[in-house]
Amino acid sequence: MGFADAAVGPASFLSTFYTSFWWIPAAVLATALAIKLPTIIRLWTDPLLRAVGGLLLLACAVFVFVAPSTIVWVNRVTGVPNISAPWVYSLLTAFCGSCLVLIIAWRDGPAEHSPSTRRATRRVLRAYGAVIVALWVLFALADVPVERTRDLDTYYATTPFMREEILLYLVAHTTAALITSKLIWNWIRADGLDAWLRWGLKFLGVGYALNLAFDAAKLTAVGARWTGNDLDWLSLDVAPALACLAAVSIAVGFILPHAGQYLHERWRLRLAHHRLRPLYLLMRSVHGCGLPLVLRAGPELRLTRRETFIRDVLLPLARHTDERLRERSYAAALGLGLPPERARALAAAVVVLDAVEAGAGTRRGHELDTTELLREIGAVSRALRRPDVIREVRALAVAPGDIAAVTE
C-alpha cells in the first residue's frame, strides 16, 4: 500500500466531514461576531473594534461562499462558470489583509495615533488591493469552461493564467499568515499582558499556524500537478479540514479576551455580593427588614444595593461602638498570631457585634471612627464567617490581663 493509498481513509473522512459540516466554522465565526457586535455598535468610533467586526464578517463570508452549494449558486446566478473562484480568492485575500492591519493596529496603536501604523496599514492595503485586482484580471484572461466546485485549484493548476491566479492567492495568503503569526507570537512574549488577552493571542497563533499548514497542503498538491503527480487529496480533503480548525481557533482567539473579561467581572461581582451576606444579614436584623427584591437587577446593581444598605444601617451604629474595645480586640487578634489586616477586620467585627447587642439608645465609651469601617465592609463580613475566632478575640479583649499574657 502506497502513502497516498494509506491517506485515503482519513482523507475521505475529512472530505465527508467538510462537505457535511462546513457551516460549523461559519457558525462559530458568526457567534464571535454576534458577541462583539453590541460593543462595536456602542463604540463605533473605535477603529480597532470596527476592524475586528470587518475581519469576522469577511471570515464568515469566506466560509459561506466556499461551500460547494454556494459555489454552484453563484455560478448559476452570474452565468459564468467558476466565477466563484476569483470571488472567494478575493474574500480570502481581503481577510488576510484585514488580519495584518488589525494585528499591526493592536500592537502599535490605531493609525490616527501612530505614524508607523499608518505607513504599515497603507502598504498592506495597497499590496492586497493590487492582489485582488490581479486575481480578477488573471481570471478574465484564463479559459476555465468546466465548473469545478471542490477541486478547481488542482484541476486548473496547469492552465495558463489560472495557474498564476491560484499561485498568487496562495502566496498572498501564506505571506499574510507568516507575518501575522510572527507578530502574534512576538506579542505573546511581551510582559504585562492581561491573562485573557494572552490566551486569546495563543488561540490566534494556533489558528494562523493552521492556516500555514493549509497553505502547505494546497501548494504541495498544486506543485504535484506541475510535476505530473497526483496529491489532490491534500487539497480536496486535508486543506479544507485545516481551514475549518484554523477558523474555529481564530474565532475563539477573538472571543476569549472579551468573553473571558466579561465573565471574570461578573464572577467578581457575584463573589463580592456573596461575601457581604454575613454582614448584610446582621444589618438586616438591626434594621428589621432587608432589601426589596428587584427581579431584573444585574450583578452590579445588586452589589451596589447591598453595599449601600449595609453602610446606611452601619453608620448609625457609630454612636454605640467603643474605640477602646476595638483597640483591645486588635491587640488580642495580633496576640493570637493573626496578620494585621485580618486582625483589624476581626476587631471591627467585634465592636459591630457589641454595638448590635447593646441596642439603640446605648452609648458605649469612645465612639469609633467609622471611615475605615465603612470602607472595609467586605473584610468585616468575611470576619463574621468565623464566629469561633470572634468569640476568642472578644473574650481576650474584655480581659486586658489575658491580652498582656498572650502578647508577651
mmCIF file of C-alpha atoms in Angstrom:
data_model
loop_
_atom_site.group_PDB
_atom_site.id
_atom_site.type_symbol
_atom_site.label_atom_id
_atom_site.label_comp_id
_atom_site.label_asym_id
_atom_site.label_seq_id
_atom_site.Cartn_x
_atom_site.Cartn_y
_atom_site.Cartn_z
ATOM 1 C CA MET A 1 0.000 0.000 0.000
ATOM 2 C CA GLY A 2 1.456 3.374 -1.043
ATOM 3 C CA PHE A 3 1.489 6.564 1.015
ATOM 4 C CA ALA A 4 -1.345 8.094 -0.974
ATOM 5 C CA ASP A 5 -3.463 4.972 -0.506
ATOM 6 C CA ALA A 6 -2.824 4.992 3.221
ATOM 7 C CA ALA A 7 -4.002 8.572 3.402
ATOM 8 C CA VAL A 8 -7.245 7.936 1.537
ATOM 9 C CA GLY A 9 -9.042 6.606 4.628
ATOM 10 C CA PRO A 10 -8.655 9.584 6.950
ATOM 11 C CA ALA A 11 -8.647 11.979 3.999
ATOM 12 C CA SER A 12 -12.008 10.638 2.843
ATOM 13 C CA PHE A 13 -13.369 11.101 6.354
ATOM 14 C CA LEU A 14 -12.161 14.712 6.397
ATOM 15 C CA SER A 15 -13.729 15.264 2.989
ATOM 16 C CA THR A 16 -17.091 13.936 4.176
ATOM 17 C CA PHE A 17 -16.863 15.975 7.361
ATOM 18 C CA TYR A 18 -16.120 19.196 5.499
ATOM 19 C CA THR A 19 -18.834 18.639 2.878
ATOM 20 C CA SER A 20 -21.450 17.995 5.554
ATOM 21 C CA PHE A 21 -20.304 20.342 8.302
ATOM 22 C CA TRP A 22 -18.629 23.284 6.569
ATOM 23 C CA TRP A 23 -21.163 25.501 8.378
ATOM 24 C CA ILE A 24 -19.546 24.798 11.793
ATOM 25 C CA PRO A 25 -16.675 27.298 11.374
ATOM 26 C CA ALA A 26 -19.096 29.762 9.771
ATOM 27 C CA ALA A 27 -21.392 29.421 12.805
ATOM 28 C CA VAL A 28 -18.502 29.842 15.255
ATOM 29 C CA LEU A 29 -17.303 32.948 13.426
ATOM 30 C CA ALA A 30 -20.851 34.313 13.310
ATOM 31 C CA THR A 31 -21.122 33.718 17.072
ATOM 32 C CA ALA A 32 -17.891 35.634 17.608
ATOM 33 C CA LEU A 33 -19.276 38.489 15.515
ATOM 34 C CA ALA A 34 -22.575 38.442 17.438
ATOM 35 C CA ILE A 35 -20.708 38.616 20.770
ATOM 36 C CA LYS A 36 -18.605 41.539 19.557
ATOM 37 C CA LEU A 37 -21.420 43.356 17.730
ATOM 38 C CA PRO A 38 -23.032 45.171 20.716
ATOM 39 C CA THR A 39 -19.642 46.569 21.745
ATOM 40 C CA ILE A 40 -18.830 47.515 18.139
ATOM 41 C CA ILE A 41 -22.136 49.394 17.790
ATOM 42 C CA ARG A 42 -21.763 51.082 21.187
ATOM 43 C CA LEU A 43 -18.176 52.142 20.492
ATOM 44 C CA TRP A 44 -18.445 52.629 16.734
ATOM 45 C CA THR A 45 -15.809 55.378 16.733
ATOM 46 C CA ASP A 46 -13.168 52.881 17.889
ATOM 47 C CA PRO A 47 -11.258 51.844 14.725
ATOM 48 C CA LEU A 48 -9.943 48.641 16.329
ATOM 49 C CA LEU A 49 -13.435 47.385 17.108
ATOM 50 C CA ARG A 50 -14.600 48.225 13.595
ATOM 51 C CA ALA A 51 -11.621 46.314 12.215
ATOM 52 C CA VAL A 52 -12.456 43.264 14.353
ATOM 53 C CA GLY A 53 -16.053 43.364 13.124
ATOM 54 C CA GLY A 54 -14.954 43.645 9.489
ATOM 55 C CA LEU A 55 -12.468 40.814 9.857
ATOM 56 C CA LEU A 56 -15.009 38.445 11.405
ATOM 57 C CA LEU A 57 -17.555 39.380 8.733
ATOM 58 C CA LEU A 58 -15.019 38.603 5.981
ATOM 59 C CA ALA A 59 -14.131 35.297 7.638
ATOM 60 C CA CYS A 60 -17.821 34.324 7.781
ATOM 61 C CA ALA A 61 -18.232 35.299 4.118
ATOM 62 C CA VAL A 62 -15.272 33.116 3.088
ATOM 63 C CA PHE A 63 -16.839 30.010 4.632
ATOM 64 C CA VAL A 64 -20.293 30.795 3.281
ATOM 65 C CA PHE A 65 -19.083 31.312 -0.297
ATOM 66 C CA VAL A 66 -16.574 28.435 -0.272
ATOM 67 C CA ALA A 67 -19.329 25.901 0.397
ATOM 68 C CA PRO A 68 -19.940 23.744 -2.721
ATOM 69 C CA SER A 69 -23.676 24.589 -2.739
ATOM 70 C CA THR A 70 -22.930 28.321 -2.637
ATOM 71 C CA ILE A 71 -20.304 27.987 -5.371
ATOM 72 C CA VAL A 72 -22.883 26.359 -7.660
ATOM 73 C CA TRP A 73 -25.467 29.050 -6.821
ATOM 74 C CA VAL A 74 -23.084 31.944 -7.571
ATOM 75 C CA ASN A 75 -22.016 30.367 -10.853
ATOM 76 C CA ARG A 76 -25.648 29.855 -11.879
ATOM 77 C CA VAL A 77 -26.767 33.364 -10.898
ATOM 78 C CA THR A 78 -23.924 35.068 -12.787
ATOM 79 C CA GLY A 79 -23.923 32.622 -15.683
ATOM 80 C CA VAL A 80 -20.116 32.490 -15.590
ATOM 81 C CA PRO A 81 -18.539 29.073 -14.895
ATOM 82 C CA ASN A 82 -16.171 29.166 -11.919
ATOM 83 C CA ILE A 83 -16.615 32.886 -11.219
ATOM 84 C CA SER A 84 -16.813 31.841 -7.568
ATOM 85 C CA ALA A 85 -13.061 31.222 -7.728
ATOM 86 C CA PRO A 86 -11.888 34.872 -8.003
ATOM 87 C CA TRP A 87 -14.705 35.909 -5.679
ATOM 88 C CA VAL A 88 -13.635 33.503 -2.924
ATOM 89 C CA TYR A 89 -9.955 34.245 -3.560
ATOM 90 C CA SER A 90 -10.714 37.967 -3.241
ATOM 91 C CA LEU A 91 -12.582 37.477 0.029
ATOM 92 C CA LEU A 92 -9.718 35.362 1.372
ATOM 93 C CA THR A 93 -7.156 37.967 0.288
ATOM 94 C CA ALA A 94 -9.177 40.768 1.886
ATOM 95 C CA PHE A 95 -9.362 38.699 5.074
ATOM 96 C CA CYS A 96 -5.575 38.256 5.039
ATOM 97 C CA GLY A 97 -5.037 41.988 4.637
ATOM 98 C CA SER A 98 -7.538 42.743 7.410
ATOM 99 C CA CYS A 99 -5.704 40.362 9.761
ATOM 100 C CA LEU A 100 -2.416 42.136 9.130
ATOM 101 C CA VAL A 101 -3.926 45.600 9.584
ATOM 102 C CA LEU A 102 -5.681 44.578 12.793
ATOM 103 C CA ILE A 103 -2.636 42.947 14.401
ATOM 104 C CA ILE A 104 -0.450 45.952 13.479
ATOM 105 C CA ALA A 105 -3.012 48.364 14.952
ATOM 106 C CA TRP A 106 -3.480 46.217 18.063
ATOM 107 C CA ARG A 107 0.237 46.093 18.696
ATOM 108 C CA ASP A 108 1.314 49.622 17.704
ATOM 109 C CA GLY A 109 -1.874 51.612 18.300
ATOM 110 C CA PRO A 110 -4.602 52.946 15.940
ATOM 111 C CA ALA A 111 -3.497 54.527 12.669
ATOM 112 C CA GLU A 112 -4.685 58.015 13.646
ATOM 113 C CA HIS A 113 -2.375 57.959 16.677
ATOM 114 C CA SER A 114 0.691 56.193 15.266
ATOM 115 C CA PRO A 115 2.598 57.238 12.101
ATOM 116 C CA SER A 116 4.224 53.780 11.887
ATOM 117 C CA THR A 117 0.791 52.124 11.970
ATOM 118 C CA ARG A 118 -0.421 54.491 9.248
ATOM 119 C CA ARG A 119 2.514 53.653 6.985
ATOM 120 C CA ALA A 120 2.207 49.896 7.559
ATOM 121 C CA THR A 121 -1.571 49.999 7.006
ATOM 122 C CA ARG A 122 -1.174 51.862 3.713
ATOM 123 C CA ARG A 123 1.419 49.335 2.497
ATOM 124 C CA VAL A 124 -0.834 46.387 3.381
ATOM 125 C CA LEU A 125 -3.912 47.938 1.740
ATOM 126 C CA ARG A 126 -2.003 48.776 -1.449
ATOM 127 C CA ALA A 127 -0.390 45.328 -1.691
ATOM 128 C CA TYR A 128 -3.528 43.303 -1.053
ATOM 129 C CA GLY A 129 -5.704 45.639 -3.098
ATOM 130 C CA ALA A 130 -3.332 45.064 -6.027
ATOM 131 C CA VAL A 131 -3.529 41.292 -5.480
ATOM 132 C CA ILE A 132 -7.346 41.388 -5.647
ATOM 133 C CA VAL A 133 -7.256 43.386 -8.895
ATOM 134 C CA ALA A 134 -4.716 40.949 -10.352
ATOM 135 C CA LEU A 135 -6.902 37.983 -9.402
ATOM 136 C CA TRP A 136 -9.802 39.304 -11.482
ATOM 137 C CA VAL A 137 -7.561 40.237 -14.430
ATOM 138 C CA LEU A 138 -5.999 36.759 -14.473
ATOM 139 C CA PHE A 139 -9.431 35.110 -14.271
ATOM 140 C CA ALA A 140 -10.632 37.195 -17.227
ATOM 141 C CA LEU A 141 -7.638 36.013 -19.247
ATOM 142 C CA ALA A 142 -7.949 32.340 -18.244
ATOM 143 C CA ASP A 143 -10.002 29.710 -20.063
ATOM 144 C CA VAL A 144 -11.910 27.753 -17.397
ATOM 145 C CA PRO A 145 -15.112 26.419 -19.009
ATOM 146 C CA VAL A 146 -15.592 23.306 -16.848
ATOM 147 C CA GLU A 147 -17.253 24.050 -13.486
ATOM 148 C CA ARG A 148 -15.324 22.637 -10.521
ATOM 149 C CA THR A 149 -16.891 23.069 -7.097
ATOM 150 C CA ARG A 150 -14.182 21.463 -4.947
ATOM 151 C CA ASP A 151 -11.060 20.662 -6.935
ATOM 152 C CA LEU A 152 -10.606 23.819 -9.013
ATOM 153 C CA ASP A 153 -7.124 24.523 -7.596
ATOM 154 C CA THR A 154 -5.692 21.194 -8.759
ATOM 155 C CA TYR A 155 -7.878 20.740 -11.861
ATOM 156 C CA TYR A 156 -6.699 24.048 -13.365
ATOM 157 C CA ALA A 157 -3.239 24.011 -11.733
ATOM 158 C CA THR A 158 -1.505 23.858 -15.135
ATOM 159 C CA THR A 159 -3.917 26.113 -17.071
ATOM 160 C CA PRO A 160 -2.377 29.381 -18.307
ATOM 161 C CA PHE A 161 -3.352 32.447 -16.253
ATOM 162 C CA MET A 162 -5.461 30.324 -13.877
ATOM 163 C CA ARG A 163 -2.204 28.716 -12.786
ATOM 164 C CA GLU A 164 -0.822 32.160 -11.938
ATOM 165 C CA GLU A 165 -4.056 33.146 -10.180
ATOM 166 C CA ILE A 166 -4.001 30.082 -7.932
ATOM 167 C CA LEU A 167 -0.347 30.631 -7.096
ATOM 168 C CA LEU A 168 -0.935 34.358 -6.436
ATOM 169 C CA TYR A 169 -3.724 33.855 -3.910
ATOM 170 C CA LEU A 170 -1.795 31.093 -2.121
ATOM 171 C CA VAL A 171 1.381 33.192 -1.910
ATOM 172 C CA ALA A 172 -0.607 36.207 -0.659
ATOM 173 C CA HIS A 173 -2.325 34.047 1.947
ATOM 174 C CA THR A 174 0.933 32.402 3.029
ATOM 175 C CA THR A 175 2.702 35.756 3.340
ATOM 176 C CA ALA A 176 -0.088 37.209 5.479
ATOM 177 C CA ALA A 177 -0.227 34.107 7.676
ATOM 178 C CA LEU A 178 3.547 34.150 8.189
ATOM 179 C CA ILE A 179 3.732 37.841 9.081
ATOM 180 C CA THR A 180 0.615 37.740 11.270
ATOM 181 C CA SER A 181 1.795 34.614 13.067
ATOM 182 C CA LYS A 182 5.224 36.171 13.734
ATOM 183 C CA LEU A 183 3.637 39.376 15.082
ATOM 184 C CA ILE A 184 1.265 37.417 17.326
ATOM 185 C CA TRP A 185 3.914 35.121 18.831
ATOM 186 C CA ASN A 186 6.237 38.093 19.431
ATOM 187 C CA TRP A 187 3.355 39.864 21.170
ATOM 188 C CA ILE A 188 2.555 36.835 23.335
ATOM 189 C CA ARG A 189 6.066 37.007 24.785
ATOM 190 C CA ALA A 190 5.606 40.655 25.813
ATOM 191 C CA ASP A 191 5.323 41.492 29.521
ATOM 192 C CA GLY A 192 2.254 42.920 31.212
ATOM 193 C CA LEU A 193 -0.430 41.299 29.060
ATOM 194 C CA ASP A 194 -3.843 40.570 30.548
ATOM 195 C CA ALA A 195 -4.235 36.804 31.047
ATOM 196 C CA TRP A 196 -7.350 36.637 28.865
ATOM 197 C CA LEU A 197 -5.647 38.607 26.087
ATOM 198 C CA ARG A 198 -2.607 36.323 26.261
ATOM 199 C CA TRP A 199 -4.779 33.212 25.891
ATOM 200 C CA GLY A 200 -6.717 34.853 23.073
ATOM 201 C CA LEU A 201 -3.442 35.575 21.281
ATOM 202 C CA LYS A 202 -2.367 31.953 21.775
ATOM 203 C CA PHE A 203 -5.526 30.725 20.054
ATOM 204 C CA LEU A 204 -4.943 33.243 17.266
ATOM 205 C CA GLY A 205 -1.366 31.994 16.950
ATOM 206 C CA VAL A 206 -2.570 28.396 16.652
ATOM 207 C CA GLY A 207 -5.168 29.493 14.089
ATOM 208 C CA TYR A 208 -2.591 31.163 11.874
ATOM 209 C CA ALA A 209 -0.221 28.208 12.256
ATOM 210 C CA LEU A 210 -3.056 26.010 10.945
ATOM 211 C CA ASN A 211 -3.503 28.479 8.089
ATOM 212 C CA LEU A 212 0.138 27.914 7.202
ATOM 213 C CA ALA A 213 -0.498 24.165 7.220
ATOM 214 C CA PHE A 214 -3.476 24.807 4.895
ATOM 215 C CA ASP A 215 -1.206 26.722 2.516
ATOM 216 C CA ALA A 216 1.424 23.968 2.653
ATOM 217 C CA ALA A 217 -1.186 21.332 1.750
ATOM 218 C CA LYS A 218 -2.555 23.413 -1.127
ATOM 219 C CA LEU A 219 0.871 24.349 -2.511
ATOM 220 C CA THR A 220 2.064 20.734 -2.299
ATOM 221 C CA ALA A 221 -0.985 19.493 -4.198
ATOM 222 C CA VAL A 222 -0.674 22.203 -6.860
ATOM 223 C CA GLY A 223 3.086 21.646 -7.160
ATOM 224 C CA ALA A 224 2.489 17.924 -7.587
ATOM 225 C CA ARG A 225 0.249 18.672 -10.588
ATOM 226 C CA TRP A 226 3.038 20.762 -12.122
ATOM 227 C CA THR A 227 5.390 17.771 -11.920
ATOM 228 C CA GLY A 228 2.837 15.296 -13.274
ATOM 229 C CA ASN A 229 1.972 13.718 -9.905
ATOM 230 C CA ASP A 230 -1.351 13.442 -8.087
ATOM 231 C CA LEU A 231 -1.634 14.584 -4.490
ATOM 232 C CA ASP A 232 -5.097 16.068 -4.931
ATOM 233 C CA TRP A 233 -6.277 14.565 -1.641
ATOM 234 C CA LEU A 234 -4.170 17.181 0.175
ATOM 235 C CA SER A 235 -6.141 19.980 -1.489
ATOM 236 C CA LEU A 236 -9.531 18.248 -1.507
ATOM 237 C CA ASP A 237 -9.607 16.736 1.967
ATOM 238 C CA VAL A 238 -6.790 17.863 4.275
ATOM 239 C CA ALA A 239 -6.668 21.570 3.416
ATOM 240 C CA PRO A 240 -10.413 22.255 3.992
ATOM 241 C CA ALA A 241 -10.290 20.484 7.362
ATOM 242 C CA LEU A 242 -7.269 22.578 8.370
ATOM 243 C CA ALA A 243 -9.109 25.709 7.265
ATOM 244 C CA CYS A 244 -12.074 24.764 9.475
ATOM 245 C CA LEU A 245 -9.849 24.211 12.503
ATOM 246 C CA ALA A 246 -7.998 27.474 11.811
ATOM 247 C CA ALA A 247 -11.268 29.410 11.612
ATOM 248 C CA VAL A 248 -12.535 27.970 14.895
ATOM 249 C CA SER A 249 -9.234 28.735 16.636
ATOM 250 C CA ILE A 250 -9.172 32.302 15.279
ATOM 251 C CA ALA A 251 -12.791 32.851 16.322
ATOM 252 C CA VAL A 252 -12.010 31.620 19.854
ATOM 253 C CA GLY A 253 -8.979 33.914 19.873
ATOM 254 C CA PHE A 254 -11.182 36.925 19.208
ATOM 255 C CA ILE A 255 -13.960 35.804 21.564
ATOM 256 C CA LEU A 256 -11.822 34.809 24.540
ATOM 257 C CA PRO A 257 -10.423 38.194 25.675
ATOM 258 C CA HIS A 258 -13.855 39.834 25.516
ATOM 259 C CA ALA A 259 -15.915 36.950 26.892
ATOM 260 C CA GLY A 260 -13.294 35.996 29.483
ATOM 261 C CA GLN A 261 -13.022 39.506 30.895
ATOM 262 C CA TYR A 262 -16.826 39.815 30.864
ATOM 263 C CA LEU A 263 -17.328 36.520 32.735
ATOM 264 C CA HIS A 264 -14.480 37.285 35.130
ATOM 265 C CA GLU A 265 -16.039 40.640 36.003
ATOM 266 C CA ARG A 266 -19.469 39.008 36.523
ATOM 267 C CA TRP A 267 -17.883 36.350 38.755
ATOM 268 C CA ARG A 268 -16.046 39.032 40.748
ATOM 269 C CA LEU A 269 -19.296 40.956 41.325
ATOM 270 C CA ARG A 270 -21.236 37.860 42.352
ATOM 271 C CA LEU A 271 -18.446 36.759 44.680
ATOM 272 C CA ALA A 272 -18.297 40.203 46.301
ATOM 273 C CA HIS A 273 -22.091 40.127 46.721
ATOM 274 C CA HIS A 274 -21.918 36.673 48.310
ATOM 275 C CA ARG A 275 -19.108 37.653 50.677
ATOM 276 C CA LEU A 276 -21.193 40.544 52.025
ATOM 277 C CA ARG A 277 -24.007 38.187 53.061
ATOM 278 C CA PRO A 278 -22.961 37.700 56.749
ATOM 279 C CA LEU A 279 -22.754 41.459 57.374
ATOM 280 C CA TYR A 280 -25.924 42.059 55.362
ATOM 281 C CA LEU A 281 -27.861 39.522 57.485
ATOM 282 C CA LEU A 282 -26.551 41.174 60.651
ATOM 283 C CA MET A 283 -27.569 44.649 59.433
ATOM 284 C CA ARG A 284 -30.946 43.288 58.355
ATOM 285 C CA SER A 285 -31.534 42.069 61.899
ATOM 286 C CA VAL A 286 -30.739 45.585 63.133
ATOM 287 C CA HIS A 287 -32.909 47.326 60.553
ATOM 288 C CA GLY A 288 -35.810 44.922 60.901
ATOM 289 C CA CYS A 289 -36.118 44.137 57.190
ATOM 290 C CA GLY A 290 -33.901 43.627 54.197
ATOM 291 C CA LEU A 291 -33.767 44.941 50.667
ATOM 292 C CA PRO A 292 -36.871 44.572 48.485
ATOM 293 C CA LEU A 293 -36.451 42.065 45.656
ATOM 294 C CA VAL A 294 -35.736 43.508 42.216
ATOM 295 C CA LEU A 295 -36.193 40.756 39.654
ATOM 296 C CA ARG A 296 -34.293 42.364 36.768
ATOM 297 C CA ALA A 297 -31.365 43.743 38.750
ATOM 298 C CA GLY A 298 -27.950 42.937 37.279
ATOM 299 C CA PRO A 299 -24.891 41.910 39.335
ATOM 300 C CA GLU A 300 -23.579 45.498 39.545
ATOM 301 C CA LEU A 301 -26.890 46.869 40.819
ATOM 302 C CA ARG A 302 -27.350 44.026 43.308
ATOM 303 C CA LEU A 303 -23.867 44.575 44.739
ATOM 304 C CA THR A 304 -24.355 48.354 44.917
ATOM 305 C CA ARG A 305 -27.724 47.987 46.664
ATOM 306 C CA ARG A 306 -26.297 45.567 49.224
ATOM 307 C CA GLU A 307 -23.267 47.799 49.908
ATOM 308 C CA THR A 308 -25.496 50.868 50.274
ATOM 309 C CA PHE A 309 -27.889 49.093 52.611
ATOM 310 C CA ILE A 310 -25.047 47.857 54.837
ATOM 311 C CA ARG A 311 -23.445 51.298 55.053
ATOM 312 C CA ASP A 312 -26.784 53.035 55.709
ATOM 313 C CA VAL A 313 -27.505 50.734 58.662
ATOM 314 C CA LEU A 314 -23.913 50.598 59.868
ATOM 315 C CA LEU A 315 -23.424 54.354 60.054
ATOM 316 C CA PRO A 316 -25.860 54.985 62.971
ATOM 317 C CA LEU A 317 -24.142 52.214 64.929
ATOM 318 C CA ALA A 318 -21.148 54.535 65.320
ATOM 319 C CA ARG A 319 -22.618 56.027 68.479
ATOM 320 C CA HIS A 320 -22.895 52.530 70.000
ATOM 321 C CA THR A 321 -19.327 51.388 69.233
ATOM 322 C CA ASP A 322 -16.338 51.594 71.539
ATOM 323 C CA GLU A 323 -12.920 52.597 70.192
ATOM 324 C CA ARG A 324 -11.154 51.194 73.254
ATOM 325 C CA LEU A 325 -12.819 47.806 72.709
ATOM 326 C CA ARG A 326 -11.624 47.870 69.097
ATOM 327 C CA GLU A 327 -8.048 48.596 70.215
ATOM 328 C CA ARG A 328 -8.112 45.759 72.733
ATOM 329 C CA SER A 329 -9.643 43.398 70.168
ATOM 330 C CA TYR A 330 -6.980 44.327 67.639
ATOM 331 C CA ALA A 331 -4.243 43.645 70.184
ATOM 332 C CA ALA A 332 -5.885 40.335 71.090
ATOM 333 C CA ALA A 333 -6.067 39.258 67.441
ATOM 334 C CA LEU A 334 -2.420 40.141 66.921
ATOM 335 C CA GLY A 335 -1.569 38.181 70.059
ATOM 336 C CA LEU A 336 -3.180 35.121 68.505
ATOM 337 C CA GLY A 337 -0.701 35.381 65.648
ATOM 338 C CA LEU A 338 -3.113 36.776 63.048
ATOM 339 C CA PRO A 339 -1.813 39.192 60.365
ATOM 340 C CA PRO A 340 -2.599 42.910 60.899
ATOM 341 C CA GLU A 341 -5.156 43.138 58.087
ATOM 342 C CA ARG A 342 -7.220 40.264 59.413
ATOM 343 C CA ALA A 343 -6.756 41.476 62.991
ATOM 344 C CA ARG A 344 -8.276 44.848 62.035
ATOM 345 C CA ALA A 345 -11.250 43.152 60.379
ATOM 346 C CA LEU A 346 -11.845 40.923 63.423
ATOM 347 C CA ALA A 347 -11.597 43.920 65.771
ATOM 348 C CA ALA A 348 -14.171 45.802 63.694
ATOM 349 C CA ALA A 349 -16.446 42.745 63.696
ATOM 350 C CA VAL A 350 -16.189 42.550 67.494
ATOM 351 C CA VAL A 351 -17.228 46.195 68.014
ATOM 352 C CA VAL A 352 -20.050 45.923 65.462
ATOM 353 C CA LEU A 353 -21.459 42.841 67.210
ATOM 354 C CA ASP A 354 -21.037 44.587 70.549
ATOM 355 C CA ALA A 355 -22.967 47.625 69.259
ATOM 356 C CA VAL A 356 -25.739 45.440 67.828
ATOM 357 C CA GLU A 357 -26.125 43.635 71.154
ATOM 358 C CA ALA A 358 -26.112 46.958 73.034
ATOM 359 C CA GLY A 359 -29.154 48.097 71.074
ATOM 360 C CA ALA A 360 -30.422 51.574 70.264
ATOM 361 C CA GLY A 361 -30.090 54.303 72.815
ATOM 362 C CA THR A 362 -26.972 52.906 74.493
ATOM 363 C CA ARG A 363 -23.678 54.757 74.166
ATOM 364 C CA ARG A 364 -20.542 52.671 74.683
ATOM 365 C CA GLY A 365 -17.340 54.529 75.636
ATOM 366 C CA HIS A 366 -15.495 56.390 72.918
ATOM 367 C CA GLU A 367 -17.172 56.372 69.538
ATOM 368 C CA LEU A 368 -15.358 54.595 66.695
ATOM 369 C CA ASP A 369 -14.259 56.497 63.613
ATOM 370 C CA THR A 370 -16.405 54.734 61.001
ATOM 371 C CA THR A 371 -14.494 55.929 57.914
ATOM 372 C CA GLU A 372 -12.330 52.826 57.740
ATOM 373 C CA LEU A 373 -15.142 50.574 58.923
ATOM 374 C CA LEU A 374 -17.460 51.657 56.098
ATOM 375 C CA ARG A 375 -14.693 51.268 53.551
ATOM 376 C CA GLU A 376 -13.734 47.736 54.668
ATOM 377 C CA ILE A 377 -17.184 46.169 54.918
ATOM 378 C CA GLY A 378 -16.037 43.232 52.745
ATOM 379 C CA ALA A 379 -13.254 42.292 55.173
ATOM 380 C CA VAL A 380 -15.577 42.719 58.173
ATOM 381 C CA SER A 381 -18.191 40.489 56.532
ATOM 382 C CA ARG A 382 -15.599 37.785 55.888
ATOM 383 C CA ALA A 383 -14.510 38.000 59.541
ATOM 384 C CA LEU A 384 -18.121 37.340 60.619
ATOM 385 C CA ARG A 385 -17.907 33.922 58.930
ATOM 386 C CA ARG A 386 -15.621 32.767 61.770
ATOM 387 C CA PRO A 387 -17.731 33.260 64.928
ATOM 388 C CA ASP A 388 -15.405 30.956 66.891
ATOM 389 C CA VAL A 389 -12.419 33.245 66.261
ATOM 390 C CA ILE A 390 -14.522 36.328 67.031
ATOM 391 C CA ARG A 391 -15.559 34.795 70.381
ATOM 392 C CA GLU A 392 -11.946 34.042 71.219
ATOM 393 C CA VAL A 393 -10.776 37.568 70.348
ATOM 394 C CA ARG A 394 -13.691 39.116 72.211
ATOM 395 C CA ALA A 395 -13.006 37.037 75.316
ATOM 396 C CA LEU A 396 -9.413 38.242 75.355
ATOM 397 C CA ALA A 397 -10.437 41.847 74.637
ATOM 398 C CA VAL A 398 -12.682 42.081 77.664
ATOM 399 C CA ALA A 399 -9.915 40.676 79.880
ATOM 400 C CA PRO A 400 -6.923 43.036 79.477
ATOM 401 C CA GLY A 401 -4.728 40.865 81.669
ATOM 402 C CA ASP A 402 -5.154 37.994 79.259
ATOM 403 C CA ILE A 403 -4.136 40.210 76.322
ATOM 404 C CA ALA A 404 -0.900 41.077 78.049
ATOM 405 C CA ALA A 405 -0.218 37.407 78.682
ATOM 406 C CA VAL A 406 -0.825 36.471 75.069
ATOM 407 C CA THR A 407 1.327 39.249 73.610
ATOM 408 C CA GLU A 408 4.319 38.599 75.886
#
